[in-house]
Structure formats: C-alpha cells, structure tokens
C-alpha cells in the first residue's frame, strides 16, 4: 500500500476524498479483486477495459513464468511507470457519520517490484509504504518535519 492512505497512517489524519492504492504482483491480483468484490466493491472499468474484472485477470497465475513479454498499462507515462501492467478501479458506497461516502481502491498490477515504481513518485509525501509486515517512510524529515 502506498499513496495518501500510507501518509494518513503515518500522520494519524484522515483525508475524506482519498483512495487506497494497493500494489501487487500478478499472482495476487485475482485474490485481491475477489476479496474486495465479496466486501461489496464494484469494478469500474476504464475506457480501455472490458466489463467484469474476471475478463482481465487469470486465477491460475504461474509464478515461475517469465514476466518480460507483458506490456505496460495503456494510458500511463511509460517513462515514469514502466513496471505497471494494469490498474483496476473498484468502488463502494457506504454510509459514514450519516453521509454517503464513496470508497475508492486502485488495485495496481505490477510487472516487477512495486517498490521500484513507488520510488519514482514525484512527491516525497507519497513515498511511504505499508507492506504485510512493516511500514516505511523513505523521506521522513522532509515529509513530516519540514
């Protein structure tokens, strides 16, 4: 996880309009999408994607297969983000404190290491990550003290 949600975690704040950015290797995208769907999220395809996330993602990913032939995502700046294979937007409407709020999650399918792409972000405040086992702020003084 990276982006504004990781920043919120580090600063103990809440940005009402922020989304959740989840970066994952291809073999884990199916289970991420399946879990979010079971939690009530709906896939919202972009202009170049078909309806239904199952049309894009295979459940039987082979972790031993090479990932070199995979093309980067359409519509991204390939100079800065060459390792992103696809971005899947999922959304859910919930009621929080009496108001209807739209929760947005971007599931980002990586070709290679997610950290390599995150380190190319332009803003130091976005270069914070939370993994399954730890949290990291690569520029804590600039991000939180200056």
Short mmCIF file of C-alpha atoms in Angstrom, two decimals:
data_model
loop_
_atom_site.label_atom_id
_atom_site.label_comp_id
_atom_site.label_asym_id
_atom_site.label_seq_id
_atom_site.Cartn_x
_atom_site.Cartn_y
_atom_site.Cartn_z
CA UNK A 1 0.00 0.00 0.00
CA UNK A 2 1.24 3.47 -0.80
CA UNK A 3 -0.06 6.94 -1.51
CA UNK A 4 -2.40 9.02 0.58
CA UNK A 5 -3.55 6.13 2.79
CA UNK A 6 0.00 5.36 3.88
CA UNK A 7 0.53 9.07 4.54
CA UNK A 8 -2.65 9.15 6.63
CA UNK A 9 -1.37 6.22 8.66
CA UNK A 10 1.93 7.96 9.44
CA UNK A 11 0.34 11.32 10.29
CA UNK A 12 -2.75 9.94 12.11
CA UNK A 13 -5.01 12.01 9.86
CA UNK A 14 -7.94 11.29 7.56
CA UNK A 15 -8.45 12.68 4.06
CA UNK A 16 -12.12 12.27 3.21
CA UNK A 17 -11.63 12.08 -0.58
CA UNK A 18 -8.54 9.86 -0.65
CA UNK A 19 -8.33 6.46 -2.28
CA UNK A 20 -6.44 3.31 -1.38
CA UNK A 21 -3.57 2.29 -3.66
CA UNK A 22 -2.74 -1.42 -3.47
CA UNK A 23 0.27 -2.64 -5.44
CA UNK A 24 0.57 -6.37 -6.07
CA UNK A 25 2.35 -8.94 -8.15
CA UNK A 26 0.22 -10.56 -10.89
CA UNK A 27 -0.35 -13.74 -8.87
CA UNK A 28 -2.16 -11.89 -6.10
CA UNK A 29 -4.42 -9.61 -8.14
CA UNK A 30 -7.18 -12.21 -8.53
CA UNK A 31 -7.50 -12.82 -4.79
CA UNK A 32 -7.38 -9.07 -4.07
CA UNK A 33 -10.18 -8.39 -6.53
CA UNK A 34 -12.19 -11.38 -5.35
CA UNK A 35 -11.93 -10.30 -1.71
CA UNK A 36 -12.95 -6.71 -2.47
CA UNK A 37 -15.90 -7.95 -4.51
CA UNK A 38 -17.02 -10.12 -1.57
CA UNK A 39 -16.79 -7.00 0.63
CA UNK A 40 -19.20 -5.12 -1.66
CA UNK A 41 -16.85 -3.28 -4.02
CA UNK A 42 -17.73 -2.97 -7.71
CA UNK A 43 -15.23 -2.95 -10.56
CA UNK A 44 -15.34 0.25 -12.60
CA UNK A 45 -13.54 -0.34 -15.90
CA UNK A 46 -11.63 2.48 -17.54
CA UNK A 47 -12.15 3.39 -21.20
CA UNK A 48 -9.86 0.61 -22.46
CA UNK A 49 -11.06 -2.19 -20.16
CA UNK A 50 -13.94 -4.62 -20.66
CA UNK A 51 -16.75 -5.01 -18.12
CA UNK A 52 -16.04 -7.57 -15.42
CA UNK A 53 -12.61 -7.83 -13.84
CA UNK A 54 -12.59 -11.62 -14.41
CA UNK A 55 -12.11 -10.87 -18.12
CA UNK A 56 -8.73 -9.28 -17.30
CA UNK A 57 -7.26 -11.41 -14.54
CA UNK A 58 -6.38 -15.10 -14.50
CA UNK A 59 -6.90 -17.17 -11.36
CA UNK A 60 -4.25 -19.71 -12.35
CA UNK A 61 -1.17 -17.49 -12.42
CA UNK A 62 2.12 -19.35 -12.77
CA UNK A 63 4.73 -17.71 -10.56
CA UNK A 64 7.52 -19.49 -12.41
CA UNK A 65 6.61 -17.99 -15.80
CA UNK A 66 8.63 -15.08 -17.13
CA UNK A 67 7.04 -11.65 -16.93
CA UNK A 68 9.16 -9.95 -19.59
CA UNK A 69 6.69 -10.14 -22.52
CA UNK A 70 3.92 -8.35 -20.63
CA UNK A 71 3.11 -4.91 -21.99
CA UNK A 72 2.80 -1.93 -19.61
CA UNK A 73 -0.59 -0.41 -18.90
CA UNK A 74 -2.32 1.74 -21.50
CA UNK A 75 -2.57 5.44 -20.72
CA UNK A 76 0.35 5.70 -18.29
CA UNK A 77 3.55 7.67 -18.66
CA UNK A 78 5.79 4.74 -19.53
CA UNK A 79 8.94 6.71 -18.74
CA UNK A 80 7.95 7.00 -15.07
CA UNK A 81 5.85 3.87 -14.58
CA UNK A 82 7.16 1.13 -16.91
CA UNK A 83 6.51 -1.67 -14.42
CA UNK A 84 2.74 -1.21 -14.05
CA UNK A 85 0.83 -3.80 -16.09
CA UNK A 86 -2.70 -2.59 -15.28
CA UNK A 87 -4.77 -0.53 -12.86
CA UNK A 88 -8.18 -1.75 -11.71
CA UNK A 89 -10.51 0.76 -10.04
CA UNK A 90 -13.05 -0.61 -7.60
CA UNK A 91 -15.60 1.41 -5.65
CA UNK A 92 -18.16 1.05 -2.91
CA UNK A 93 -20.70 3.43 -1.41
CA UNK A 94 -21.01 3.35 2.38
CA UNK A 95 -22.71 5.49 5.00
CA UNK A 96 -20.27 7.13 7.42
CA UNK A 97 -21.48 9.51 10.11
CA UNK A 98 -24.84 9.81 8.37
CA UNK A 99 -23.36 10.71 4.97
CA UNK A 100 -22.96 8.54 1.88
CA UNK A 101 -19.29 8.24 1.02
CA UNK A 102 -17.61 6.67 -1.99
CA UNK A 103 -14.68 4.42 -1.11
CA UNK A 104 -12.19 4.01 -3.96
CA UNK A 105 -9.45 1.41 -4.29
CA UNK A 106 -6.90 1.22 -7.09
CA UNK A 107 -5.54 -2.30 -7.42
CA UNK A 108 -2.29 -1.86 -9.31
CA UNK A 109 -0.92 -4.92 -11.09
CA UNK A 110 2.86 -4.81 -11.23
CA UNK A 111 5.19 -6.47 -13.70
CA UNK A 112 8.12 -6.36 -11.29
CA UNK A 113 8.85 -4.98 -7.83
CA UNK A 114 6.23 -2.46 -6.61
CA UNK A 115 8.77 -0.52 -4.53
CA UNK A 116 10.76 0.38 -7.65
CA UNK A 117 7.70 2.17 -9.08
CA UNK A 118 6.75 3.84 -5.80
CA UNK A 119 10.27 5.27 -5.51
CA UNK A 120 9.70 7.12 -8.81
CA UNK A 121 6.85 9.23 -7.42
CA UNK A 122 7.36 12.98 -7.71
CA UNK A 123 6.27 13.88 -4.17
CA UNK A 124 8.19 12.72 -1.10
CA UNK A 125 4.95 12.60 0.87
CA UNK A 126 3.76 9.78 -1.41
CA UNK A 127 6.92 7.72 -0.98
CA UNK A 128 5.65 5.93 2.10
CA UNK A 129 4.68 2.28 2.00
CA UNK A 130 2.95 -0.25 4.19
CA UNK A 131 3.67 -3.91 3.48
CA UNK A 132 2.24 -7.05 5.07
CA UNK A 133 4.99 -6.95 7.70
CA UNK A 134 6.29 -3.39 8.08
CA UNK A 135 5.85 0.29 7.26
CA UNK A 136 8.45 2.58 5.69
CA UNK A 137 8.86 6.30 5.16
CA UNK A 138 11.80 6.89 2.85
CA UNK A 139 11.98 10.66 3.45
CA UNK A 140 10.57 11.20 6.97
CA UNK A 141 12.25 14.53 7.77
CA UNK A 142 11.20 16.21 4.52
CA UNK A 143 7.74 14.64 4.66
CA UNK A 144 6.81 15.17 8.30
CA UNK A 145 9.06 17.86 9.77
CA UNK A 146 9.82 20.44 7.08
#
